Short mmCIF file of C-alpha atoms in Angstrom, two decimals:
data_model
loop_
_atom_site.label_atom_id
_atom_site.label_comp_id
_atom_site.label_asym_id
_atom_site.label_seq_id
_atom_site.Cartn_x
_atom_site.Cartn_y
_atom_site.Cartn_z
CA UNK A 23 -39.64 15.75 -16.43
CA UNK A 24 -39.37 12.12 -17.52
CA UNK A 25 -35.59 12.17 -17.20
CA UNK A 26 -34.99 14.38 -14.16
CA UNK A 27 -38.14 14.34 -12.03
CA UNK A 28 -40.28 11.23 -12.43
CA UNK A 29 -37.48 8.67 -11.88
CA UNK A 30 -36.68 10.29 -8.52
CA UNK A 31 -40.16 10.61 -7.06
CA UNK A 32 -41.30 8.61 -4.05
CA UNK A 33 -42.65 5.24 -5.08
CA UNK A 34 -45.44 4.80 -2.56
CA UNK A 35 -46.52 1.53 -4.17
CA UNK A 36 -43.16 -0.09 -3.33
CA UNK A 37 -43.53 -2.83 -0.65
CA UNK A 38 -40.72 -1.29 1.41
CA UNK A 39 -42.24 2.20 1.49
CA UNK A 40 -43.09 2.82 5.16
CA UNK A 41 -43.32 6.62 5.27
CA UNK A 42 -46.34 8.84 5.72
CA UNK A 43 -49.50 7.82 3.94
CA UNK A 44 -50.81 10.62 1.70
CA UNK A 45 -54.49 10.90 0.92
CA UNK A 46 -55.62 9.46 -2.38
CA UNK A 47 -56.37 11.81 -5.24
CA UNK A 48 -59.87 11.70 -6.61
CA UNK A 49 -61.74 13.73 -9.18
CA UNK A 50 -63.82 15.34 -6.43
CA UNK A 51 -60.80 16.33 -4.33
CA UNK A 52 -59.15 17.76 -7.45
CA UNK A 53 -62.25 19.83 -8.27
CA UNK A 54 -62.51 20.96 -4.66
CA UNK A 55 -58.90 22.07 -4.71
CA UNK A 56 -59.48 24.05 -7.91
CA UNK A 57 -62.55 25.74 -6.40
CA UNK A 58 -60.66 26.53 -3.19
CA UNK A 59 -57.81 28.12 -5.13
CA UNK A 60 -60.14 29.98 -7.51
CA UNK A 61 -62.30 31.51 -4.77
CA UNK A 62 -59.30 32.14 -2.48
CA UNK A 63 -61.56 31.89 0.54
CA UNK A 64 -59.94 32.71 3.85
CA UNK A 65 -62.03 30.62 6.21
CA UNK A 66 -60.35 31.67 9.44
CA UNK A 67 -63.60 32.84 11.02
CA UNK A 68 -67.25 33.55 10.30
CA UNK A 69 -66.47 37.28 10.02
CA UNK A 70 -63.89 36.65 7.29
CA UNK A 71 -65.93 34.15 5.32
CA UNK A 72 -69.48 33.59 6.46
CA UNK A 73 -70.39 31.43 3.46
CA UNK A 74 -67.53 28.98 4.05
CA UNK A 75 -68.33 28.88 7.77
CA UNK A 76 -72.01 28.22 7.08
CA UNK A 77 -71.14 25.49 4.58
CA UNK A 78 -68.77 23.86 7.08
CA UNK A 79 -71.51 23.93 9.72
CA UNK A 80 -74.04 22.34 7.38
CA UNK A 81 -71.66 19.57 6.34
CA UNK A 82 -70.68 18.88 9.97
CA UNK A 83 -74.37 18.79 10.96
CA UNK A 84 -75.11 16.33 8.12
CA UNK A 85 -72.17 14.12 9.15
CA UNK A 86 -73.35 14.14 12.79
CA UNK A 87 -76.85 13.15 11.65
CA UNK A 88 -75.43 10.34 9.51
CA UNK A 89 -73.49 9.03 12.51
CA UNK A 90 -76.55 9.23 14.77
CA UNK A 91 -75.04 11.87 17.07
CA UNK A 92 -77.36 14.18 19.07
CA UNK A 93 -78.20 17.71 17.90
CA UNK A 94 -75.73 19.05 20.44
CA UNK A 95 -72.80 17.41 18.60
CA UNK A 96 -70.58 19.54 16.42
CA UNK A 97 -67.13 19.85 14.97
CA UNK A 98 -64.91 21.55 12.46
CA UNK A 99 -62.69 20.66 9.55
CA UNK A 100 -58.92 20.80 9.99
CA UNK A 101 -55.98 20.24 7.69
CA UNK A 102 -54.93 16.85 9.04
CA UNK A 103 -54.36 14.49 11.93
CA UNK A 104 -51.63 16.46 13.72
CA UNK A 105 -53.67 19.67 13.86
CA UNK A 106 -56.75 17.65 14.80
CA UNK A 107 -54.87 16.08 17.72
CA UNK A 108 -53.56 19.48 18.83
CA UNK A 109 -57.07 20.96 18.69
CA UNK A 110 -58.55 18.05 20.67
CA UNK A 111 -55.81 18.30 23.29
CA UNK A 112 -56.39 22.04 23.69
CA UNK A 113 -60.15 21.51 24.00
CA UNK A 114 -59.67 18.75 26.60
CA UNK A 115 -57.19 20.83 28.60
CA UNK A 116 -59.43 23.89 28.54
CA UNK A 117 -62.48 21.84 29.56
CA UNK A 118 -60.75 20.23 32.55
CA UNK A 119 -58.17 22.74 33.80
CA UNK A 120 -58.21 26.41 34.67
CA UNK A 121 -55.27 28.47 33.43
CA UNK A 122 -53.81 28.36 36.94
CA UNK A 123 -53.86 24.54 36.81
CA UNK A 124 -52.02 24.15 33.49
CA UNK A 125 -48.71 23.68 35.32
CA UNK A 126 -50.03 20.74 37.38
CA UNK A 127 -52.02 18.89 34.69
CA UNK A 128 -50.85 15.44 33.60
CA UNK A 129 -51.52 13.69 30.30
CA UNK A 130 -51.49 9.90 30.16
CA UNK A 131 -50.78 8.38 26.76
CA UNK A 132 -50.16 4.79 25.71
CA UNK A 133 -46.96 3.59 24.10
CA UNK A 134 -49.02 3.29 20.89
CA UNK A 135 -49.99 6.98 20.81
CA UNK A 136 -49.13 8.86 17.62
CA UNK A 137 -46.07 11.13 17.91
CA UNK A 138 -48.20 14.19 17.10
CA UNK A 139 -49.92 13.87 20.49
CA UNK A 140 -46.69 14.37 22.46
CA UNK A 141 -45.72 17.21 20.11
CA UNK A 142 -49.14 18.79 20.58
CA UNK A 143 -48.84 18.55 24.35
CA UNK A 144 -45.43 20.25 24.19
CA UNK A 145 -46.87 23.03 22.00
CA UNK A 146 -49.59 23.52 24.62
CA UNK A 147 -46.91 23.97 27.28
CA UNK A 148 -46.88 20.55 28.92
CA UNK A 149 -43.46 19.70 30.34
CA UNK A 150 -41.91 16.27 29.81
CA UNK A 151 -42.75 15.27 33.40
CA UNK A 152 -46.43 16.07 32.74
CA UNK A 153 -46.63 13.53 29.89
CA UNK A 154 -46.73 9.95 31.17
CA UNK A 155 -46.42 7.04 28.77
CA UNK A 156 -48.32 3.91 29.82
CA UNK A 157 -47.55 0.49 28.31
CA UNK A 158 -50.20 -1.27 26.26
CA UNK A 159 -51.26 -4.91 26.34
CA UNK A 160 -51.03 -7.48 23.55
CA UNK A 161 -54.23 -6.05 22.02
CA UNK A 162 -52.68 -2.55 21.97
CA UNK A 163 -54.99 -1.29 24.74
CA UNK A 164 -53.63 0.84 27.55
CA UNK A 165 -52.63 -1.50 30.38
CA UNK A 166 -54.94 -0.48 33.25
CA UNK A 167 -52.73 -2.02 35.95
CA UNK A 168 -49.74 -0.06 34.61
CA UNK A 169 -51.89 3.08 34.53
CA UNK A 170 -52.80 2.61 38.21
CA UNK A 171 -49.07 2.49 39.07
CA UNK A 172 -48.50 5.83 37.35
#
């Protein structure tokens, strides 16, 4: 390991490392990972794992309370930012468009938008011409005048 593996690992502490940022390891995340593997819980739905679903609901409710959100607020845990963006895009599309309108919907994104958003839109069936990139200003906000021109 010392000779063949460790010398060739990614050195995330190097000042020229600009790749993806992994989450930090902590004792609690390590214990949680052990428990997840040991229980082998498939938390795909309430029917498959009611205890995991109930626990998720309680933790989400607690987090909403901590943030001062109303009792109507909710959420779910996902594996990361890309899946979270995809889920949010699907929820937004479904809230605003009927299935018959999917082909005419348009998504406006800034030039600062994470690449997973465009990928998520493509997965949801948006064509390239339905995804419009809007320039941002010097404070990285979407330029409203440029948006009006789109």
